[in-house]
Coordinates of C-alpha atoms and ligand atoms in Angstrom, one line a residue:
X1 CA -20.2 72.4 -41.7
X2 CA -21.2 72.1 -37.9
X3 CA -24.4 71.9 -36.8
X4 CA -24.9 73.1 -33.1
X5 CA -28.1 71.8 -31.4
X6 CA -28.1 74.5 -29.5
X7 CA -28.3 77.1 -31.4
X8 CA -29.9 79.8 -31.2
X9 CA -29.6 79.6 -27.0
X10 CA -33.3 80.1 -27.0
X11 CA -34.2 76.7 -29.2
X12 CA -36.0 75.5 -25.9
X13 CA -38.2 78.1 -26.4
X14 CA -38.6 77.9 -30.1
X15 CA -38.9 74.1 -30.6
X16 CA -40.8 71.5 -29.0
X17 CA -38.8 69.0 -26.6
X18 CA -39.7 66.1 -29.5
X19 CA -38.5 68.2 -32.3
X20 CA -35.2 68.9 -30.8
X21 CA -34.8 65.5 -29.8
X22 CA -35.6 64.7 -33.3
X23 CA -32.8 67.1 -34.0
X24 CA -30.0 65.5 -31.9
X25 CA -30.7 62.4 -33.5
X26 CA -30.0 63.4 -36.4
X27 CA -26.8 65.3 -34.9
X28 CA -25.8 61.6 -33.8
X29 CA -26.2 59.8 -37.1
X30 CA -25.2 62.5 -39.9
X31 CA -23.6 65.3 -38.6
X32 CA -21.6 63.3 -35.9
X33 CA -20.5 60.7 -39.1
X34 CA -19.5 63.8 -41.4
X35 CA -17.3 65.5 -38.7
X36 CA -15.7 62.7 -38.1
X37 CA -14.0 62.5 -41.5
X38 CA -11.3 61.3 -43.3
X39 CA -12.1 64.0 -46.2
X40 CA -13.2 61.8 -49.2
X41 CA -14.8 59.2 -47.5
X42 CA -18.0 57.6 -48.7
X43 CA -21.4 57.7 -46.9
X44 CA -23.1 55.0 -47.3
X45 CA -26.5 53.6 -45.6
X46 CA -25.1 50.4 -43.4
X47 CA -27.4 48.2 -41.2
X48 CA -30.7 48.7 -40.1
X49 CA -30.8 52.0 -42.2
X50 CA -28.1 53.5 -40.1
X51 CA -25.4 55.9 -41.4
X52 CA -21.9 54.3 -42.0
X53 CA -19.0 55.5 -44.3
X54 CA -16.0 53.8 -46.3
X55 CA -13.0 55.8 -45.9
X56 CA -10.7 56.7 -49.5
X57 CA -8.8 53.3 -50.2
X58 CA -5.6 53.1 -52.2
X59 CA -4.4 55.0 -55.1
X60 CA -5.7 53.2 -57.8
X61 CA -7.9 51.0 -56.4
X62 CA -11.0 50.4 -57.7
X63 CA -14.7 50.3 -55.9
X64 CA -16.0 46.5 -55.9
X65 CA -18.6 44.4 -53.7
X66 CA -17.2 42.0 -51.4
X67 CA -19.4 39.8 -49.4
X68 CA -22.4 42.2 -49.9
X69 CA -20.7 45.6 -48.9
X70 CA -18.8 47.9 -51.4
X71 CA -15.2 48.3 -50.8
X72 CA -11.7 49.2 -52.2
X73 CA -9.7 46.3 -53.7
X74 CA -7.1 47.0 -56.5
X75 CA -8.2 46.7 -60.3
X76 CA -8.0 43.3 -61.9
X77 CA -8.3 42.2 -65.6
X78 CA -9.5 44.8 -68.1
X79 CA -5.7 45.2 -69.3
X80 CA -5.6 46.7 -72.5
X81 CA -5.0 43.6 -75.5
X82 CA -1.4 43.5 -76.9
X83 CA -0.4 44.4 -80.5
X84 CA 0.2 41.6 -82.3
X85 CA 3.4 41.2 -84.5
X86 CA 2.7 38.8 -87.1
X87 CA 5.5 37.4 -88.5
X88 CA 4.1 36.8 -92.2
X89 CA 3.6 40.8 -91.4
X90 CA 7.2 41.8 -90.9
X91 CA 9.5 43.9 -93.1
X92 CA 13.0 42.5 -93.7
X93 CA 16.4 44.1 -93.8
X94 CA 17.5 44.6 -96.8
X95 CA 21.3 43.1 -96.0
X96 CA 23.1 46.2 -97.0
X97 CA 25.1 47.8 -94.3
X98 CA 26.6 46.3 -90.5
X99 CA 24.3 43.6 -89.3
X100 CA 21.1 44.2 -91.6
X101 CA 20.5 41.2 -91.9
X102 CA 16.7 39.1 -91.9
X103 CA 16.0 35.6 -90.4
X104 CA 15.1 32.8 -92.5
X105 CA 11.6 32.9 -93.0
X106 CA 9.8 29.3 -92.9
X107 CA 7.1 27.3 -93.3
X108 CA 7.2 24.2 -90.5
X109 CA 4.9 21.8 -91.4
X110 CA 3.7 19.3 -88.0
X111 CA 5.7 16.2 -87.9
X112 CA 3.2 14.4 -86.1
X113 CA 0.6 11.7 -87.5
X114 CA -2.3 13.7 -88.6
X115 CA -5.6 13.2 -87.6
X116 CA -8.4 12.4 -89.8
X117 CA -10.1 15.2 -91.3
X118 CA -7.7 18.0 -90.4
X119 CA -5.1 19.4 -92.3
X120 CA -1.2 19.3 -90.6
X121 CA 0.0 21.5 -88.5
X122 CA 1.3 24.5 -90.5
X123 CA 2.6 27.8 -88.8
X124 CA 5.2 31.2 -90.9
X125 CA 8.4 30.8 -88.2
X126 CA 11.2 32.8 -88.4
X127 CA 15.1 31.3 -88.2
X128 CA 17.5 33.5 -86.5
X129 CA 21.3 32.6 -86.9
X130 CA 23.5 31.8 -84.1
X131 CA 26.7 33.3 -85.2
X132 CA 24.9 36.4 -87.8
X133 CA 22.7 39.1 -85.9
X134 CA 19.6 38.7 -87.8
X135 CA 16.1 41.2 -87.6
X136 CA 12.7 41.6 -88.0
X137 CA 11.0 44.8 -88.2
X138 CA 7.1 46.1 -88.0
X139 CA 5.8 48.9 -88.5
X140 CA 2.8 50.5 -87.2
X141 CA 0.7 53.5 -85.1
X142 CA 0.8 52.8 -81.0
X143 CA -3.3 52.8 -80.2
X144 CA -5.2 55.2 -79.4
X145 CA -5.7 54.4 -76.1
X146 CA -1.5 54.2 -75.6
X147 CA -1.0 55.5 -72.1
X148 CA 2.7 54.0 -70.8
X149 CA 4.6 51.0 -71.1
X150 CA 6.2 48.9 -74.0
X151 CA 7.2 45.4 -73.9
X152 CA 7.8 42.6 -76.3
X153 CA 6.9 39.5 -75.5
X154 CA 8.1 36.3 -77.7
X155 CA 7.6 32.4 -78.0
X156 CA 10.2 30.6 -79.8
X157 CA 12.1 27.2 -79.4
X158 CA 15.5 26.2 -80.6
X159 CA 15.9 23.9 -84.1
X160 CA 18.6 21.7 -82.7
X161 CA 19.9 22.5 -79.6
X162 CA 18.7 21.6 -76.0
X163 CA 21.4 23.6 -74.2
X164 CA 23.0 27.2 -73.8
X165 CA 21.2 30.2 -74.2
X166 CA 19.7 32.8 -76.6
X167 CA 20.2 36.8 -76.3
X168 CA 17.1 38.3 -78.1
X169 CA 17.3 42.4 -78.5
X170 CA 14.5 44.6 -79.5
X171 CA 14.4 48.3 -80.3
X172 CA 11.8 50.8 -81.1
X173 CA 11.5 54.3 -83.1
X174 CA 8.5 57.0 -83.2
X175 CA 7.6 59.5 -85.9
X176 CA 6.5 62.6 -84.6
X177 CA 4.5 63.8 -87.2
X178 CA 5.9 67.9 -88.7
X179 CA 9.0 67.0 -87.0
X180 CA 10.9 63.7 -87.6
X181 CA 11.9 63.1 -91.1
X182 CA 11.2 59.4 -91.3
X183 CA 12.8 58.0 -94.3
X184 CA 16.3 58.7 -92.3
X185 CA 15.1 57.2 -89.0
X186 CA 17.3 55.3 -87.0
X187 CA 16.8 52.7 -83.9
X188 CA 19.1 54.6 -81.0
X189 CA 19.9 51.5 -79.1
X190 CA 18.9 47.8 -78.9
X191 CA 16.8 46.6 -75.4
X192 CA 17.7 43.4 -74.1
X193 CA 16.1 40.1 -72.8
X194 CA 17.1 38.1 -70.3
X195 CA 19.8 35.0 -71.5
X196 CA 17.0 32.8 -72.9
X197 CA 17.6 29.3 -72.0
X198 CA 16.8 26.8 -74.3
X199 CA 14.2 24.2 -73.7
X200 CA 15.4 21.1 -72.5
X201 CA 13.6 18.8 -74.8
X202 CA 13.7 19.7 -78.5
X203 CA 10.3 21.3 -80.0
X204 CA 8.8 22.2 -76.4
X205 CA 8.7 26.3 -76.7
X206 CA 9.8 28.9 -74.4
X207 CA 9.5 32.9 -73.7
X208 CA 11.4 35.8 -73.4
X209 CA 10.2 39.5 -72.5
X210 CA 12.2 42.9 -73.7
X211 CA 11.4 46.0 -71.7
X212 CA 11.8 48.5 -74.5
X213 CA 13.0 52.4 -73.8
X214 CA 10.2 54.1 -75.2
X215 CA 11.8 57.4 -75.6
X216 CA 9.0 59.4 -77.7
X217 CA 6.2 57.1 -77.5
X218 CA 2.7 58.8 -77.8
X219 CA -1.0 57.7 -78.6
X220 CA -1.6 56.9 -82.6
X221 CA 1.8 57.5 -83.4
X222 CA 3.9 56.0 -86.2
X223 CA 6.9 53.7 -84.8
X224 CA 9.1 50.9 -86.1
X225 CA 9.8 47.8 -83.8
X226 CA 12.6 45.3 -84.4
X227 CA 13.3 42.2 -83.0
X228 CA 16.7 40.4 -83.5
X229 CA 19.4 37.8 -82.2
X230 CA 21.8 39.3 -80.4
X231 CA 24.4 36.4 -82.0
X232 CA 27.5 37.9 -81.4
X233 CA 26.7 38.3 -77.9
X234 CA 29.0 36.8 -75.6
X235 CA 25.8 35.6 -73.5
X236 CA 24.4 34.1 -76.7
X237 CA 25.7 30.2 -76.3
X238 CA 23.3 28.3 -78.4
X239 CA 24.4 26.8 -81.1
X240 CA 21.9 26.2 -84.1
X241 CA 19.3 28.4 -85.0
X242 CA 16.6 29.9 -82.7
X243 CA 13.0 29.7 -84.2
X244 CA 10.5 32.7 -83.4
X245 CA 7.0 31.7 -83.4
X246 CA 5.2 34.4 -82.4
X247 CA 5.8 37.9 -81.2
X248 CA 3.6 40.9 -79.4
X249 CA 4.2 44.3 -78.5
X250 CA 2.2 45.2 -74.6
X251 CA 1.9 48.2 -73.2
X252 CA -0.8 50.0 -70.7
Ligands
CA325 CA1 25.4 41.9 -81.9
CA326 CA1 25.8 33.0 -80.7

């Protein structure tokens, strides 16, 4: 679009001086604003009812107010809530075969004084060995809402130790519904964490995260998660048994 003031040549003839200066105003604060691009940028009414514009911002970003005037700023909060892995929820192996084996399940009751009118401290943990691999599975659909990503992320804390470290692996599988025949699934690899250190001082809890390869992963459909101690592993240099006390599966 270009709009020429002086078109037709004989507007001097047709229009009044004030209506064609009413006309080049509006050249100056529309037209003028609109030519001068980027494509995509916003028009927006700026001071004193003058035109201004906001040009495209980044990828991604999101359109927000700051200090009284819209503008681009990347999206914050509104992540999607992780899936939680209960661990009174989980399935156990079932011992048979290589390294199917299942943690200890346990019941750790609060050694502290308890207060009056509360019950102790009582929270489902999980024991996983430090010479044995040992696994927990879950199984559930991804959301509806399942766009990309897949990450466990764990709290545990060790049940003797105060040095050397802990290798925690997790895998995942997906049923494709009409195509995968899913009582003879199988996890195609195990995802590893980083060498969890163990807390310096006994009972204090740490974290670990596992980057999973979610080959297959779609919205609403069936998968199996496991979670395990890598014992064996030559990184794994904790003795004593590491406890897991909660577990969550987050994705985007
Ligand atoms: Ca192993
Ligand atoms: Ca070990």
């Amino acid at each position: 679009l270009v709009w020429d003031p002086t078109k037709p040549a004989t507007n001097a003839d047709l229009l009044s001086p004030e209506i064609r200066g009413n006309f080049a105003a509006l050249d100056a604060a529309i037209m003028a604003l609109l030519a001068a691009g980027p494509a995509s940028a916003l028009v927006l009414i700026g001071a004193g009812g003058a035109a201004a514009k906001l040009d495209p911002g980044t990828a991604g970003y999101v359109l927000t107010m700051v200090s009284g005037a819209p503008a681009w700023a990347a999206a914050t909060g509104g992540g999607k809530p992780p899936l939680p892995l209960p661990l009174e929820q989980a399935t156990l192996p079932d011992g048979t075969g290589t390294g199917n084996n299942p943690p200890e399940l346990i019941r750790e009751v609060s050694t502290g004084t308890q207060t009056t009118n509360t019950p102790k401290r009582t929270r489902t943990f999980a024991k996983f060995d430090a010479a044995t691999d040992e696994h927990l599975e879950w199984g559930r659909s991804l959301p509806a809402d399942y766009v990309s990503g897949g990450t466990l992320r764990g709290k545990w804390k060790a049940a003797t130790a105060t040095t050397g470290a802990v290798m925690w692996k997790g895998g995942i599988c997906f049923t494709t519904d009409g195509a995968t025949v899913d009582s003879a699934i199988v996890f195609t690899a195990a995802d590893a964490a980083a060498a969890a250190t163990a807390p310096g001082t006994l009972g204090q809890t740490g974290e670990f995260t596992i980057p999973l390869t979610m080959t297959g992963a779609a919205a609403n459909r069936e998968f199996t998660v496991f979670l395990g101690r890598d014992a064996d592993h030559a990184s794994d240099t904790m003795a004593g048994d590491a406890v897991l006390v909660s577990l969550r599966l987050e994705y985007a």
